[in-house]
């Protein structure tokens, strides 16, 4: 697949009525797997508000003690995991026989479906490891589908640069005429990694009924006159009649701002979660635990 780099030849899609910010979330420091330190930005109480998204973790450290244990074998059922690596190397293996190396700028998209067991272990002993893991729900009709997996290397992620010098990586969905690496029809996920030079603006159309968040991870960004500080998540307001969002980097920023813009179409279905299993009913959760314990998730 050729690298879909496009430069400055796309007129900026106009956003006439941009959304504001509903509220800003700091996230909670926690650890997962074998002691990997991370910030859980989107937590369980926000799942209905940010439907179809279930979780967003941000991790980043140059101290190997914070990440070296990785995420040994653990099960998933009923949703998709999207891991985006900004820096570092992580080896993925799962019970369906998939294996891949996730590295700088790459994405691993895994549909757990009816269930699999996988591990994500660092292939580095020092240096910076930084990235994000996003959990995207599956509609009830797809929760027990066949597991699916795709490794997307950095050069396979379509990118473009606007006339204002804003660089956009389109992981999922579409932006300014550029199709992303992944499309999904029920949840219509949009996942952009946006780099804004100081003072630059970027407009992205969004349907007003899609839930959306912006996570600033380098410098701060401004939305509708409010600052989103670095390492904070802004939940965008679902303003009726709005047609998108406009991000702006502070003119006094010392370096380019970087932010994730993530949006999707809500499923409006019941969410029942028990750890790594996300279904619609408590009964289905019991079944998931039994199936896992009886070895039905593979190795």
XYZ file of N, CA, C and O in Angstrom, residues 127-234:
432
model
N 14.312 3.598 26.847
C 13.746 4.590 25.932
C 12.283 4.868 26.236
O 11.710 4.370 27.196
N 11.693 5.671 25.382
C 10.324 6.140 25.580
C 9.320 5.147 25.018
O 9.491 4.645 23.910
N 8.295 4.843 25.791
C 7.145 4.121 25.262
C 5.927 5.012 25.492
O 5.657 5.420 26.618
N 5.220 5.336 24.402
C 4.087 6.245 24.515
C 2.999 5.840 23.538
O 3.279 5.495 22.390
N 1.753 5.889 24.001
C 0.658 5.569 23.097
C -0.683 5.607 23.807
O -0.808 6.110 24.928
N -1.675 5.058 23.112
C -3.060 5.120 23.584
C -3.743 3.796 23.291
O -3.492 3.186 22.261
N -4.645 3.389 24.188
C -5.536 2.286 23.839
C -6.976 2.752 24.021
O -7.346 3.303 25.054
N -7.736 2.531 22.958
C -9.135 2.942 22.902
C -9.991 1.688 22.799
O -9.653 0.773 22.045
N -11.088 1.643 23.561
C -12.042 0.540 23.432
C -13.283 1.065 22.750
O -13.900 2.029 23.216
N -13.644 0.412 21.636
C -14.810 0.784 20.829
C -15.836 -0.342 20.932
O -15.521 -1.501 20.641
N -17.051 0.001 21.337
C -18.077 -1.022 21.531
C -18.511 -1.625 20.190
O -18.359 -0.995 19.134
N -19.049 -2.833 20.252
C -19.666 -3.470 19.085
C -21.175 -3.475 19.301
O -21.650 -3.616 20.433
N -21.960 -3.324 18.206
C -23.408 -3.449 18.360
C -23.765 -4.866 18.823
O -23.025 -5.816 18.565
N -24.902 -4.987 19.495
C -25.340 -6.280 20.050
C -25.255 -7.394 19.009
O -24.805 -8.503 19.314
N -25.635 -7.089 17.770
C -25.682 -8.130 16.730
C -24.293 -8.639 16.339
O -24.166 -9.700 15.734
N -23.232 -7.861 16.680
C -21.866 -8.245 16.284
C -20.990 -8.706 17.448
O -19.825 -9.054 17.242
N -21.538 -8.711 18.659
C -20.689 -8.995 19.815
C -20.091 -10.410 19.786
O -19.007 -10.633 20.307
N -20.810 -11.355 19.167
C -20.325 -12.735 19.129
C -19.760 -13.106 17.754
O -19.690 -14.269 17.388
N -19.332 -12.103 17.003
C -18.777 -12.397 15.673
C -17.357 -12.976 15.791
O -16.737 -12.969 16.849
N -16.893 -13.471 14.668
C -15.543 -14.015 14.562
C -14.516 -12.924 14.907
O -14.611 -11.807 14.422
N -13.516 -13.222 15.740
C -12.484 -12.223 16.011
C -11.744 -11.817 14.735
O -11.635 -12.600 13.785
N -11.248 -10.586 14.708
C -10.560 -10.025 13.536
C -9.412 -9.174 14.028
O -9.472 -8.621 15.134
N -8.392 -9.066 13.223
C -7.206 -8.359 13.683
C -6.486 -7.734 12.493
O -6.413 -8.334 11.427
N -5.975 -6.541 12.683
C -5.157 -5.940 11.623
C -4.054 -5.080 12.228
O -4.299 -4.266 13.113
N -2.837 -5.295 11.737
C -1.695 -4.443 12.069
C -1.600 -3.378 11.005
O -1.523 -3.708 9.821
N -1.605 -2.116 11.396
C -1.504 -1.034 10.416
C -0.194 -0.297 10.686
O -0.050 0.368 11.717
N 0.779 -0.483 9.794
C 2.071 0.186 9.986
C 1.904 1.682 9.759
O 0.992 2.133 9.069
N 2.814 2.451 10.340
C 2.725 3.908 10.272
C 2.546 4.419 8.843
O 1.712 5.288 8.576
N 3.301 3.836 7.897
C 3.246 4.345 6.520
C 1.934 4.011 5.804
O 1.640 4.553 4.744
N 1.128 3.133 6.416
C -0.177 2.796 5.820
C -1.292 3.716 6.314
O -2.429 3.594 5.869
N -0.993 4.584 7.278
C -2.024 5.484 7.792
C -2.067 6.724 6.913
O -1.061 7.443 6.794
N -3.203 6.984 6.250
C -3.286 8.149 5.370
C -3.065 9.444 6.158
O -3.546 9.582 7.292
N -2.313 10.344 5.550
C -2.011 11.631 6.182
C -2.195 12.737 5.163
O -2.043 12.514 3.969
N -2.492 13.922 5.658
C -2.467 15.085 4.767
C -2.077 16.314 5.580
O -2.085 16.293 6.823
N -1.694 17.369 4.882
C -1.310 18.627 5.525
C -2.180 19.732 4.951
O -2.319 19.839 3.727
N -2.782 20.541 5.827
C -3.634 21.632 5.352
C -2.787 22.825 4.927
O -1.584 22.883 5.201
N -3.428 23.794 4.290
C -2.735 25.016 3.862
C -2.143 25.748 5.061
O -1.130 26.438 4.937
N -2.749 25.568 6.261
C -2.247 26.232 7.473
C -1.098 25.448 8.119
O -0.597 25.832 9.176
N -0.698 24.325 7.479
C 0.419 23.548 8.010
C 0.025 22.534 9.067
O 0.877 21.951 9.741
N -1.289 22.296 9.220
C -1.754 21.299 10.190
C -1.619 19.911 9.559
O -2.086 19.685 8.444
N -0.966 19.004 10.279
C -0.810 17.628 9.779
C -1.861 16.750 10.433
O -2.039 16.801 11.657
N -2.535 15.946 9.617
C -3.620 15.106 10.117
C -3.374 13.660 9.690
O -3.170 13.377 8.507
N -3.394 12.760 10.663
C -3.309 11.325 10.384
C -4.711 10.765 10.578
O -5.323 10.944 11.631
N -5.213 10.073 9.551
C -6.600 9.591 9.566
C -6.599 8.086 9.864
O -6.487 7.255 8.964
N -6.717 7.765 11.154
C -6.685 6.364 11.572
C -8.000 5.678 11.224
O -8.021 4.564 10.718
N -9.115 6.357 11.497
C -10.429 5.785 11.165
C -11.349 6.894 10.695
O -11.197 8.055 11.083
N -12.322 6.510 9.848
C -13.276 7.484 9.323
C -12.724 8.196 8.104
O -11.935 7.629 7.350
N -13.111 9.450 7.922
C -12.631 10.234 6.784
C -12.523 11.689 7.219
O -13.290 12.152 8.064
N -11.559 12.389 6.631
C -11.359 13.796 6.966
C -10.936 14.545 5.719
O -9.965 14.163 5.065
N -11.668 15.589 5.382
C -11.321 16.453 4.235
C -11.056 15.637 2.970
O -10.084 15.867 2.257
N -11.921 14.641 2.755
C -11.797 13.847 1.529
C -10.793 12.713 1.594
O -10.640 11.960 0.635
N -10.086 12.581 2.716
C -9.097 11.501 2.854
C -9.712 10.362 3.665
O -10.133 10.548 4.811
N -9.772 9.176 3.052
C -10.318 7.991 3.721
C -9.300 7.454 4.716
O -8.124 7.315 4.390
N -9.773 7.106 5.913
C -8.881 6.577 6.935
C -8.504 5.129 6.692
O -8.990 4.473 5.765
N -7.625 4.623 7.558
C -7.148 3.245 7.425
C -8.263 2.246 7.705
O -8.265 1.144 7.173
N -9.235 2.626 8.565
C -10.311 1.707 8.959
C -11.658 2.418 8.852
O -11.762 3.608 9.171
N -12.673 1.702 8.379
C -14.055 2.217 8.402
C -14.918 1.199 9.141
O -14.693 0.008 9.029
N -15.922 1.686 9.864
C -16.885 0.811 10.522
C -18.268 1.404 10.299
O -18.482 2.596 10.550
N -19.236 0.561 9.880
C -20.517 1.164 9.499
C -21.452 1.464 10.671
O -22.122 2.480 10.663
N -21.493 0.629 11.702
C -22.482 0.871 12.767
C -22.102 2.017 13.691
O -22.928 2.834 14.063
N -20.825 2.055 14.069
C -20.374 3.074 15.032
C -19.722 4.275 14.341
O -19.492 5.302 14.988
N -19.426 4.144 13.060
C -18.845 5.249 12.266
C -17.713 5.983 12.992
O -17.727 7.211 13.107
N -16.712 5.239 13.501
C -15.663 5.912 14.268
C -14.834 6.878 13.416
O -14.499 6.575 12.269
N -14.521 8.020 14.025
C -13.557 8.969 13.474
C -12.417 9.018 14.477
O -12.646 9.212 15.673
N -11.171 8.808 13.999
C -10.010 8.838 14.895
C -8.910 9.581 14.163
O -8.337 9.073 13.201
N -8.647 10.812 14.589
C -7.629 11.647 13.957
C -6.536 11.990 14.963
O -6.821 12.265 16.127
N -5.296 11.984 14.495
C -4.175 12.508 15.280
C -3.743 13.791 14.573
O -3.310 13.756 13.415
N -3.895 14.921 15.265
C -3.752 16.235 14.634
C -2.569 16.974 15.240
O -2.456 17.086 16.466
N -1.665 17.470 14.387
C -0.513 18.263 14.835
C -0.688 19.687 14.321
O -0.745 19.911 13.107
N -0.795 20.643 15.266
C -1.087 22.036 14.899
C 0.084 22.951 15.248
O 0.446 23.064 16.428
N 0.684 23.621 14.247
C 1.705 24.624 14.559
C 1.089 25.729 15.423
O -0.133 25.932 15.377
N 1.908 26.456 16.215
C 1.371 27.530 17.052
C 0.468 28.477 16.258
O 0.815 28.910 15.167
N -0.728 28.730 16.796
C -1.666 29.662 16.163
C -2.530 29.080 15.061
O -3.478 29.715 14.608
N -2.215 27.836 14.618
C -2.956 27.257 13.485
C -4.317 26.740 13.931
O -4.514 26.334 15.081
N -5.262 26.745 12.977
C -6.618 26.244 13.227
C -6.911 25.046 12.347
O -6.381 24.934 11.244
N -7.794 24.184 12.838
C -8.222 23.029 12.050
C -9.711 22.797 12.294
O -10.159 22.758 13.440
N -10.478 22.652 11.216
C -11.921 22.431 11.311
C -12.266 21.031 10.808
O -11.783 20.614 9.757
N -13.080 20.320 11.563
C -13.515 18.982 11.154
C -15.035 18.877 11.278
O -15.580 19.029 12.363
N -15.725 18.622 10.168
C -17.174 18.409 10.240
C -17.513 17.169 11.070
O -16.796 16.169 11.018
N -18.614 17.252 11.831
C -19.109 16.125 12.633
C -20.628 16.200 12.670
O -21.176 17.286 12.883
N -21.319 15.071 12.512
C -22.775 15.092 12.718
C -23.079 15.494 14.165
O -22.358 15.086 15.077
N -24.144 16.261 14.385
C -24.388 16.784 15.740
C -24.812 15.717 16.745
O -24.755 15.942 17.951
N -25.220 14.524 16.255
C -25.626 13.477 17.198
C -24.498 12.497 17.509
O -24.690 11.556 18.289
N -23.315 12.691 16.899
C -22.188 11.816 17.228
C -21.513 12.337 18.498
O -21.356 13.550 18.666
N -21.136 11.426 19.387
C -20.384 11.830 20.573
C -18.923 12.019 20.181
O -18.403 11.307 19.318
N -18.263 12.996 20.812
C -16.899 13.325 20.398
C -16.071 13.811 21.580
O -16.574 14.420 22.523
N -14.769 13.518 21.498
C -13.821 13.977 22.513
C -12.544 14.450 21.826
O -12.219 14.035 20.712
N -11.840 15.336 22.514
C -10.514 15.786 22.072
C -9.567 15.561 23.241
O -9.849 16.005 24.369
N -8.465 14.840 22.997
C -7.455 14.643 24.036
C -6.180 15.345 23.595
O -5.563 14.966 22.599
N -5.797 16.410 24.327
C -4.572 17.158 24.009
C -3.403 16.444 24.676
O -3.413 16.250 25.890
N -2.394 16.020 23.887
C -1.284 15.313 24.531
C 0.072 15.975 24.339
O 1.067 15.526 24.899
N 0.136 17.064 23.558
C 1.332 17.920 23.489
C 0.828 19.343 23.492
O 0.018 19.705 22.627
N 1.287 20.157 24.417
C 0.817 21.540 24.518
C -0.710 21.535 24.736
O -1.299 20.505 25.022
N -1.321 22.699 24.610
C -2.769 22.772 24.811
C -3.427 23.199 23.506
O -2.764 23.726 22.607
N -4.718 22.954 23.399
C -5.477 23.423 22.240
C -6.686 24.208 22.757
O -7.099 24.055 23.910
N -7.235 25.022 21.886
C -8.398 25.840 22.224
C -9.579 25.410 21.383
O -9.435 25.155 20.188
N -10.751 25.325 22.020
C -11.989 24.963 21.332
C -13.060 25.954 21.782
O -13.314 26.069 22.990
N -13.640 26.671 20.838
C -14.723 27.620 21.132
C -14.363 28.552 22.293
O -15.150 28.784 23.197
N -13.120 29.045 22.273
C -12.704 30.034 23.264
C -12.271 29.475 24.611
O -11.906 30.233 25.510
N -12.283 28.144 24.765
C -11.835 27.529 26.020
C -10.576 26.706 25.790
O -10.458 26.027 24.767
N -9.671 26.754 26.768
C -8.422 26.008 26.642
C -8.602 24.572 27.117
O -9.224 24.327 28.155
N -8.050 23.635 26.345
C -7.952 22.238 26.782
C -6.488 22.027 27.134
O -5.645 21.918 26.243
N -6.135 21.995 28.422
C -4.729 21.877 28.805
C -4.150 20.544 28.371
O -4.883 19.583 28.126
N -2.819 20.489 28.301
C -2.180 19.243 27.903
C -2.525 18.116 28.882
O -2.696 18.349 30.078
N -2.670 16.912 28.338
C -3.081 15.712 29.074
C -4.453 15.855 29.724
O -4.694 15.369 30.822
N -5.339 16.529 29.019
C -6.734 16.622 29.454
C -7.629 16.246 28.279
O -7.279 16.479 27.123
N -8.803 15.697 28.601
C -9.786 15.340 27.583
C -10.952 16.309 27.654
O -11.516 16.534 28.730
N -11.314 16.874 26.514
C -12.522 17.694 26.419
C -13.624 16.838 25.810
O -13.452 16.270 24.726
